[in-house]
Amino acid sequence: MRHLALPALLALPTAVHAQQAVLFDGHTTATIVHDDATSAKLAGELLARDIGKRAGKTPLVASDLAACAKLCIVIGQKDSALVRAVAADAKVDLAALNGQWERYIRVLAPSKQHPGRSYLLIAGSDPRGAIWGTVDLSRAIGISAWEWWADVTPRHADRLVVDGRRLLSDAPSVQYRGIFLNDEDWGLQPWAAKTYEPETGDIGPKTYARVFELMWRLKANLIWPAMHESTKPFYQIPGNAEMAKAYGIVVGTSHAEPMLRNNVREWDEKTEGPFNFFTNRDRMVDYWRRRVDDVKGFENVYTIGLRGKHDSALEGARSPEQALAATSQAIDLQRGLLATAQGKPADQVPQVLTLYKEVLDVYRSGLKVPEDVTLVWPEDNYGYLGQLPTAAERARKGGSGLYYHISYWGRPHDYLWLATTHPGLIREQLDRAWQTGTRKLWVVNVGDIKPGEVLTSYFLDIAFDTKLLAKPVRAQLADWAAEQFGPQQGPAVADVLMEFYDLAWERKPEFMGFSTVEPETPIRIGDYVRSGGGEAEARIARYQALLAKAEALAATMPADRRDAFFQLVLYPVRGAAKLNERNLKLDLAALYARQGRASTNALAEQARAAHQTIVADTAAYNAQNGGKWRGIMDMAPRQLAVFAEPPYPKIDLTPVAPCGADARALAFAPGKAETRYMTVYGKGAVSDWTVEGLEGVELSARAGRLDASNGYEMRVAVHYDGKGPIAAGKIRCNGAMVYLEPVLQPFPAGDATPEVNHIISLTPADLKLAGTPWERIAELGSRGAVLRSKLDLPSSDKADAAAPLALPFVLGNKGDAELRIVALPVHALTSANKLRIGVRVDGGAITVLDYETHGRRDEWKVNVLSNTATRSLKLGLLAAGAHRIEVFAMDPGFLLDRIDVRLDGAPDYYGAPPTR
């Protein structure tokens, strides 16, 4: 995401004009010459296509310098004959590349032997170094990484110029950076099989060539191929492995596929017997041997270890001790197979052990992993890394890696449709991984690739350059959006994306049925209406405002960006908005029906329209670009209950004349300008209403008619400018009166947080942190920032070992109170740490609160579905006046979101309560 935009390249200072490389002068393009490596040839052809798309004229691609004319772009590895010849002719020193991993030098240099000829040399320290140099040149002329995969069409340029000054690229921050194609059953596999590669009928070499090209553009070098039962195994389709080799892509396999074996379809129990290491060891070892012999000529990272046939625990182990012994024996056998196949010691063959699910339990029970094997630490499938290396584990030769999800199938609920993991969470988790030495391998589960484009870019950009961890998420998204839609659109698109992720942070669209999988439960009325309809109405309004922004942006997009904007922004935003609208309006319909409100039927029809919008948008997605994407988008992966079209209730109410009003939100504070809402509703009779009184505020309407056209309901904005008193008022409707008594509640003196609806909700991230072991993490949590106990904080059983946070609050009246301390559901940083804080109120005793969860228990399920972890303390009767909460960090990596002081009568909000 951090690339030099084309306009900047075209406006280089005059002083360096002589160092500009003109790739296209309006008439002629530079020639491209590559060395003998297949990957260099493919890189040259890619660059030629990219230049051709911008210039309207495709450069000549050759392997001989005789083809060079005025300017020749030379692509190759530093020690190839071609690059050595150019370096000698142009006097280019390439010594800086010696012994380097995936680095390149790019420089414009004149030929000494051929006057009038210049070279734009891209010399890689290795084949992939040359590829990244080519990709960066492509980016420099304005080609998006998503030009094919999201239809970001290159635009014509009259001239293409890049900086010719010597550039030595930085080494990638993480050595192996990869994607896992997974849960491909509803998008990638059917699209490949029926639309893109019907001659193979599956995800074959043609499709993988496109995937590998995308990986090049994102500077990823490792693939875990698609492996579900719907897909024929990678190595069983001729040409797949060869295509990876041609593109210089390293092949590995997921945690469920040791020794590059896709057990789901490669292990045939009819011929091989049970997949049981205890009873069928010889067959399993031979099965592994055949694969490592077959792939010994390719570049691979081998997953080792022992699991069940699919994503399950190993079969036949009757105790943890047996599982430990079997896993240890299997690893020894596997390393012997690798050493024999490769003809070198096992410690020279790249291997990983992914500590996923029960494998982590086996590791914790005492598994001795060879020093050269990379330990891959997964998150819990919902964005929170389960464990990271201790100091001793960081010292291991093999180092550490991580495995992360932006798409997931499994309990407590899938999220396979829209990619909504908050990039602020991704950044924080990658930051803690980087700071704890997890730097060898990072893999992200991208599902079907689409619609995870934004998050895939975000993850892989950081993996290549972890300096981006210091960059605000919004700024990075703005840069990314500028590359797709132009610099003028970047900030506005970033604003839309951030609100999209913020809303999904509270609850993902896929979770809005409040149902579960494994076991699968039906959808139910959601928790957004348990405090009344206000919270649901507010969420609908936020999504409507977001959608209005996205649709307004869509209307400004030129024709060559409309498909891209629909795929990258509008489809996911509108899908999330409409699914929330559908479910929340049905929840409100059920609530209001019990209240006799006539809006029930209108809400049901609005929910129906919302569902039909999702259906229509999905059909439009699959029809885009002449059917290019037919079959890629499924609005109901796995046909789960949350996606099914629901029944739409219709009730027959006897019309009743009196009106009602929901005006509970009309609470204001002197000096604070703000807008609240009230709803005027009828019960089936056509009714005219007017507001009398209520002076001191401005209403969006002071009169109206309730009838079938508006569902017998009108939502009225009430704006207070913060000045003067507010008079009581009333609504006159059908001869009856509804009295309105807005509350003008003074704010506490100073910086104290006000009480709103019997809750004082404190935001620790607003505090000054000097002298405390806490740091502010922006763009995360329910209020846009959280506090993290510093990662270098030693764990201590002494609660007050470190200086506390101090959070003052003021009670207007005495009353019983409860504290809810809301954190993010992270896990203990390493196995040497816990996840605790100490809490003290008004100088009393410190209460230690432990937030650690174990396995996939019910508490963890609730936590990850809401991105919260909560502990409560009953405080008893508190006197009116000033009080003080102190929070002590006891372990590193704790993420504190907010603290709610709840008084008698406090509503049970699903999300964060209002602060004013």
mmCIF file of N, CA and C in Angstrom, residues 812-896:
data_model
loop_
_atom_site.group_PDB
_atom_site.id
_atom_site.type_symbol
_atom_site.label_atom_id
_atom_site.label_comp_id
_atom_site.label_asym_id
_atom_site.label_seq_id
_atom_site.Cartn_x
_atom_site.Cartn_y
_atom_site.Cartn_z
ATOM 1 N N GLY A 812 -24.242 11.517 40.965
ATOM 2 C CA GLY A 812 -25.130 12.600 41.361
ATOM 3 C C GLY A 812 -25.954 12.252 42.575
ATOM 4 N N ASN A 813 -26.276 10.969 42.711
ATOM 5 C CA ASN A 813 -27.079 10.503 43.837
ATOM 6 C C ASN A 813 -26.506 9.178 44.318
ATOM 7 N N LYS A 814 -26.701 8.877 45.568
ATOM 8 C CA LYS A 814 -26.231 7.601 46.068
ATOM 9 C C LYS A 814 -27.051 6.473 45.447
ATOM 10 N N GLY A 815 -26.459 5.307 45.366
ATOM 11 C CA GLY A 815 -27.177 4.173 44.809
ATOM 12 C C GLY A 815 -26.284 2.950 44.677
ATOM 13 N N ASP A 816 -26.922 1.799 44.463
ATOM 14 C CA ASP A 816 -26.171 0.576 44.225
ATOM 15 C C ASP A 816 -25.501 0.652 42.856
ATOM 16 N N ALA A 817 -24.299 0.124 42.785
ATOM 17 C CA ALA A 817 -23.546 0.209 41.532
ATOM 18 C C ALA A 817 -22.835 -1.105 41.246
ATOM 19 N N GLU A 818 -22.631 -1.326 39.953
ATOM 20 C CA GLU A 818 -21.887 -2.482 39.475
ATOM 21 C C GLU A 818 -20.874 -1.991 38.453
ATOM 22 N N LEU A 819 -19.676 -2.555 38.492
ATOM 23 C CA LEU A 819 -18.685 -2.265 37.468
ATOM 24 C C LEU A 819 -18.699 -3.367 36.431
ATOM 25 N N ARG A 820 -18.686 -2.971 35.163
ATOM 26 C CA ARG A 820 -18.417 -3.908 34.079
ATOM 27 C C ARG A 820 -17.117 -3.465 33.425
ATOM 28 N N ILE A 821 -16.104 -4.296 33.524
ATOM 29 C CA ILE A 821 -14.799 -3.983 32.940
ATOM 30 C C ILE A 821 -14.706 -4.748 31.628
ATOM 31 N N VAL A 822 -14.762 -4.023 30.519
ATOM 32 C CA VAL A 822 -14.851 -4.619 29.189
ATOM 33 C C VAL A 822 -13.476 -4.573 28.525
ATOM 34 N N ALA A 823 -12.986 -5.745 28.170
ATOM 35 C CA ALA A 823 -11.694 -5.876 27.490
ATOM 36 C C ALA A 823 -11.916 -6.481 26.112
ATOM 37 N N LEU A 824 -10.858 -6.586 25.340
ATOM 38 C CA LEU A 824 -10.901 -7.352 24.102
ATOM 39 C C LEU A 824 -10.474 -8.783 24.419
ATOM 40 N N PRO A 825 -11.052 -9.758 23.718
ATOM 41 C CA PRO A 825 -10.817 -11.168 24.086
ATOM 42 C C PRO A 825 -9.496 -11.734 23.571
ATOM 43 N N VAL A 826 -8.409 -11.028 23.903
ATOM 44 C CA VAL A 826 -7.084 -11.535 23.557
ATOM 45 C C VAL A 826 -6.742 -12.707 24.466
ATOM 46 N N HIS A 827 -5.642 -13.355 24.155
ATOM 47 C CA HIS A 827 -5.146 -14.460 24.966
ATOM 48 C C HIS A 827 -3.833 -14.049 25.616
ATOM 49 N N ALA A 828 -3.417 -14.809 26.609
ATOM 50 C CA ALA A 828 -2.140 -14.535 27.262
ATOM 51 C C ALA A 828 -1.040 -14.463 26.209
ATOM 52 N N LEU A 829 -0.141 -13.499 26.373
ATOM 53 C CA LEU A 829 0.857 -13.218 25.339
ATOM 54 C C LEU A 829 1.715 -14.437 25.025
ATOM 55 N N THR A 830 2.216 -15.104 26.036
ATOM 56 C CA THR A 830 3.009 -16.316 25.855
ATOM 57 C C THR A 830 2.591 -17.317 26.930
ATOM 58 N N SER A 831 3.170 -18.497 26.866
ATOM 59 C CA SER A 831 2.859 -19.509 27.874
ATOM 60 C C SER A 831 3.409 -19.131 29.245
ATOM 61 N N ALA A 832 4.290 -18.142 29.302
ATOM 62 C CA ALA A 832 4.843 -17.696 30.575
ATOM 63 C C ALA A 832 4.007 -16.603 31.224
ATOM 64 N N ASN A 833 2.934 -16.172 30.549
ATOM 65 C CA ASN A 833 2.112 -15.076 31.047
ATOM 66 C C ASN A 833 0.693 -15.528 31.338
ATOM 67 N N LYS A 834 -0.024 -14.676 32.048
ATOM 68 C CA LYS A 834 -1.461 -14.852 32.244
ATOM 69 C C LYS A 834 -2.167 -13.638 31.642
ATOM 70 N N LEU A 835 -3.425 -13.456 31.997
ATOM 71 C CA LEU A 835 -4.215 -12.370 31.410
ATOM 72 C C LEU A 835 -5.056 -11.745 32.524
ATOM 73 N N ARG A 836 -4.395 -10.949 33.370
ATOM 74 C CA ARG A 836 -5.041 -10.453 34.580
ATOM 75 C C ARG A 836 -4.884 -8.938 34.717
ATOM 76 N N ILE A 837 -5.831 -8.364 35.393
ATOM 77 C CA ILE A 837 -5.715 -6.991 35.871
ATOM 78 C C ILE A 837 -6.186 -6.963 37.323
ATOM 79 N N GLY A 838 -5.750 -5.958 38.038
ATOM 80 C CA GLY A 838 -6.255 -5.703 39.381
ATOM 81 C C GLY A 838 -7.126 -4.463 39.360
ATOM 82 N N VAL A 839 -8.202 -4.480 40.142
ATOM 83 C CA VAL A 839 -9.129 -3.343 40.179
ATOM 84 C C VAL A 839 -9.359 -2.950 41.636
ATOM 85 N N ARG A 840 -9.264 -1.663 41.899
ATOM 86 C CA ARG A 840 -9.518 -1.139 43.245
ATOM 87 C C ARG A 840 -10.441 0.068 43.134
ATOM 88 N N VAL A 841 -11.399 0.159 44.026
ATOM 89 C CA VAL A 841 -12.358 1.261 44.024
ATOM 90 C C VAL A 841 -12.249 2.009 45.349
ATOM 91 N N ASP A 842 -12.048 3.308 45.242
ATOM 92 C CA ASP A 842 -12.011 4.193 46.414
ATOM 93 C C ASP A 842 -11.015 3.732 47.474
ATOM 94 N N GLY A 843 -9.860 3.246 47.028
ATOM 95 C CA GLY A 843 -8.804 2.895 47.961
ATOM 96 C C GLY A 843 -9.016 1.599 48.713
ATOM 97 N N GLY A 844 -9.998 0.808 48.325
ATOM 98 C CA GLY A 844 -10.268 -0.448 49.003
ATOM 99 C C GLY A 844 -9.290 -1.538 48.592
ATOM 100 N N ALA A 845 -9.696 -2.768 48.846
ATOM 101 C CA ALA A 845 -8.850 -3.907 48.484
ATOM 102 C C ALA A 845 -8.819 -4.083 46.972
ATOM 103 N N ILE A 846 -7.700 -4.618 46.485
ATOM 104 C CA ILE A 846 -7.575 -4.888 45.052
ATOM 105 C C ILE A 846 -8.221 -6.237 44.743
ATOM 106 N N THR A 847 -9.077 -6.246 43.737
ATOM 107 C CA THR A 847 -9.666 -7.489 43.234
ATOM 108 C C THR A 847 -8.950 -7.882 41.957
ATOM 109 N N VAL A 848 -8.434 -9.096 41.909
ATOM 110 C CA VAL A 848 -7.748 -9.587 40.719
ATOM 111 C C VAL A 848 -8.781 -10.243 39.800
ATOM 112 N N LEU A 849 -8.806 -9.811 38.561
ATOM 113 C CA LEU A 849 -9.717 -10.346 37.560
ATOM 114 C C LEU A 849 -8.909 -11.073 36.499
ATOM 115 N N ASP A 850 -9.223 -12.322 36.272
ATOM 116 C CA ASP A 850 -8.530 -13.155 35.283
ATOM 117 C C ASP A 850 -9.432 -13.310 34.072
ATOM 118 N N TYR A 851 -8.942 -12.939 32.896
ATOM 119 C CA TYR A 851 -9.748 -12.971 31.673
ATOM 120 C C TYR A 851 -9.421 -14.163 30.778
ATOM 121 N N GLU A 852 -8.570 -15.025 31.226
ATOM 122 C CA GLU A 852 -8.162 -16.137 30.377
ATOM 123 C C GLU A 852 -9.328 -17.102 30.180
ATOM 124 N N THR A 853 -9.506 -17.558 28.944
ATOM 125 C CA THR A 853 -10.489 -18.598 28.629
ATOM 126 C C THR A 853 -9.737 -19.833 28.165
ATOM 127 N N HIS A 854 -10.403 -20.966 28.221
ATOM 128 C CA HIS A 854 -9.743 -22.222 27.896
ATOM 129 C C HIS A 854 -10.520 -22.943 26.792
ATOM 130 N N GLY A 855 -9.811 -23.233 25.717
ATOM 131 C CA GLY A 855 -10.445 -23.961 24.626
ATOM 132 C C GLY A 855 -11.571 -23.158 23.998
ATOM 133 N N ARG A 856 -12.536 -23.892 23.474
ATOM 134 C CA ARG A 856 -13.655 -23.233 22.798
ATOM 135 C C ARG A 856 -14.915 -23.358 23.642
ATOM 136 N N ARG A 857 -14.792 -22.931 24.871
ATOM 137 C CA ARG A 857 -15.915 -23.003 25.788
ATOM 138 C C ARG A 857 -16.912 -21.894 25.506
ATOM 139 N N ASP A 858 -18.070 -21.968 26.178
ATOM 140 C CA ASP A 858 -19.156 -21.038 25.887
ATOM 141 C C ASP A 858 -18.750 -19.583 26.106
ATOM 142 N N GLU A 859 -17.970 -19.301 27.144
ATOM 143 C CA GLU A 859 -17.557 -17.922 27.383
ATOM 144 C C GLU A 859 -16.730 -17.397 26.216
ATOM 145 N N TRP A 860 -15.808 -18.209 25.735
ATOM 146 C CA TRP A 860 -14.996 -17.785 24.588
ATOM 147 C C TRP A 860 -15.874 -17.530 23.369
ATOM 148 N N LYS A 861 -16.871 -18.368 23.149
ATOM 149 C CA LYS A 861 -17.755 -18.183 21.995
ATOM 150 C C LYS A 861 -18.470 -16.843 22.064
ATOM 151 N N VAL A 862 -19.022 -16.524 23.220
ATOM 152 C CA VAL A 862 -19.694 -15.231 23.379
ATOM 153 C C VAL A 862 -18.701 -14.094 23.148
ATOM 154 N N ASN A 863 -17.502 -14.255 23.662
ATOM 155 C CA ASN A 863 -16.483 -13.198 23.536
ATOM 156 C C ASN A 863 -16.130 -12.898 22.089
ATOM 157 N N VAL A 864 -15.829 -13.930 21.307
ATOM 158 C CA VAL A 864 -15.337 -13.673 19.953
ATOM 159 C C VAL A 864 -16.454 -13.218 19.023
ATOM 160 N N LEU A 865 -17.700 -13.570 19.320
ATOM 161 C CA LEU A 865 -18.799 -13.095 18.484
ATOM 162 C C LEU A 865 -19.081 -11.611 18.711
ATOM 163 N N SER A 866 -18.677 -11.090 19.856
ATOM 164 C CA SER A 866 -18.935 -9.682 20.175
ATOM 165 C C SER A 866 -17.664 -8.851 20.294
ATOM 166 N N ASN A 867 -16.496 -9.481 20.165
ATOM 167 C CA ASN A 867 -15.212 -8.791 20.351
ATOM 168 C C ASN A 867 -15.111 -8.124 21.721
ATOM 169 N N THR A 868 -15.673 -8.768 22.725
ATOM 170 C CA THR A 868 -15.579 -8.262 24.086
ATOM 171 C C THR A 868 -15.290 -9.411 25.042
ATOM 172 N N ALA A 869 -14.672 -9.079 26.163
ATOM 173 C CA ALA A 869 -14.505 -10.005 27.285
ATOM 174 C C ALA A 869 -14.806 -9.197 28.536
ATOM 175 N N THR A 870 -15.726 -9.664 29.342
ATOM 176 C CA THR A 870 -16.263 -8.833 30.413
ATOM 177 C C THR A 870 -16.131 -9.510 31.775
ATOM 178 N N ARG A 871 -15.784 -8.731 32.766
ATOM 179 C CA ARG A 871 -15.858 -9.142 34.170
ATOM 180 C C ARG A 871 -16.645 -8.073 34.928
ATOM 181 N N SER A 872 -17.399 -8.505 35.921
ATOM 182 C CA SER A 872 -18.250 -7.578 36.677
ATOM 183 C C SER A 872 -17.897 -7.613 38.155
ATOM 184 N N LEU A 873 -18.053 -6.468 38.810
ATOM 185 C CA LEU A 873 -17.851 -6.341 40.252
ATOM 186 C C LEU A 873 -19.035 -5.618 40.865
ATOM 187 N N LYS A 874 -19.668 -6.218 41.851
ATOM 188 C CA LYS A 874 -20.734 -5.560 42.593
ATOM 189 C C LYS A 874 -20.098 -4.619 43.616
ATOM 190 N N LEU A 875 -20.470 -3.356 43.563
ATOM 191 C CA LEU A 875 -19.876 -2.377 44.464
ATOM 192 C C LEU A 875 -20.749 -2.073 45.663
ATOM 193 N N GLY A 876 -22.006 -2.503 45.625
ATOM 194 C CA GLY A 876 -22.903 -2.175 46.723
ATOM 195 C C GLY A 876 -23.332 -0.717 46.665
ATOM 196 N N LEU A 877 -23.713 -0.181 47.808
ATOM 197 C CA LEU A 877 -24.220 1.182 47.870
ATOM 198 C C LEU A 877 -23.064 2.171 47.855
ATOM 199 N N LEU A 878 -23.085 3.076 46.867
ATOM 200 C CA LEU A 878 -22.078 4.130 46.771
ATOM 201 C C LEU A 878 -22.719 5.469 47.110
ATOM 202 N N ALA A 879 -21.978 6.293 47.829
ATOM 203 C CA ALA A 879 -22.467 7.615 48.186
ATOM 204 C C ALA A 879 -22.415 8.549 46.981
ATOM 205 N N ALA A 880 -23.235 9.579 47.010
ATOM 206 C CA ALA A 880 -23.143 10.619 45.991
ATOM 207 C C ALA A 880 -21.789 11.320 46.101
ATOM 208 N N GLY A 881 -21.269 11.771 44.942
ATOM 209 C CA GLY A 881 -20.014 12.499 44.950
ATOM 210 C C GLY A 881 -18.921 11.799 44.172
ATOM 211 N N ALA A 882 -17.681 12.179 44.454
ATOM 212 C CA ALA A 882 -16.543 11.716 43.671
ATOM 213 C C ALA A 882 -16.085 10.328 44.109
ATOM 214 N N HIS A 883 -15.690 9.519 43.110
ATOM 215 C CA HIS A 883 -15.164 8.176 43.352
ATOM 216 C C HIS A 883 -13.980 7.956 42.404
ATOM 217 N N ARG A 884 -13.264 6.869 42.667
ATOM 218 C CA ARG A 884 -12.037 6.635 41.900
ATOM 219 C C ARG A 884 -11.844 5.136 41.692
ATOM 220 N N ILE A 885 -11.643 4.772 40.437
ATOM 221 C CA ILE A 885 -11.318 3.392 40.080
ATOM 222 C C ILE A 885 -9.850 3.353 39.687
ATOM 223 N N GLU A 886 -9.125 2.364 40.174
ATOM 224 C CA GLU A 886 -7.740 2.150 39.764
ATOM 225 C C GLU A 886 -7.633 0.781 39.096
ATOM 226 N N VAL A 887 -6.912 0.742 37.993
ATOM 227 C CA VAL A 887 -6.720 -0.498 37.250
ATOM 228 C C VAL A 887 -5.222 -0.780 37.161
ATOM 229 N N PHE A 888 -4.840 -1.972 37.613
ATOM 230 C CA PHE A 888 -3.436 -2.368 37.665
ATOM 231 C C PHE A 888 -3.159 -3.420 36.589
ATOM 232 N N ALA A 889 -2.165 -3.173 35.766
ATOM 233 C CA ALA A 889 -1.733 -4.170 34.782
ATOM 234 C C ALA A 889 -0.879 -5.215 35.483
ATOM 235 N N MET A 890 -1.207 -6.480 35.304
ATOM 236 C CA MET A 890 -0.452 -7.570 35.929
ATOM 237 C C MET A 890 0.260 -8.447 34.906
ATOM 238 N N ASP A 891 -0.165 -8.344 33.649
ATOM 239 C CA ASP A 891 0.417 -9.164 32.586
ATOM 240 C C ASP A 891 0.521 -8.323 31.316
ATOM 241 N N PRO A 892 1.446 -8.665 30.415
ATOM 242 C CA PRO A 892 1.578 -7.906 29.165
ATOM 243 C C PRO A 892 0.474 -8.249 28.170
ATOM 244 N N GLY A 893 0.171 -7.292 27.298
ATOM 245 C CA GLY A 893 -0.710 -7.565 26.170
ATOM 246 C C GLY A 893 -2.192 -7.521 26.451
ATOM 247 N N PHE A 894 -2.592 -7.124 27.655
ATOM 248 C CA PHE A 894 -4.024 -7.003 27.970
ATOM 249 C C PHE A 894 -4.578 -5.793 27.223
ATOM 250 N N LEU A 895 -5.754 -5.928 26.632
ATOM 251 C CA LEU A 895 -6.381 -4.825 25.890
ATOM 252 C C LEU A 895 -7.646 -4.393 26.616
ATOM 253 N N LEU A 896 -7.619 -3.198 27.188
ATOM 254 C CA LEU A 896 -8.735 -2.656 27.974
ATOM 255 C C LEU A 896 -9.534 -1.687 27.116
#
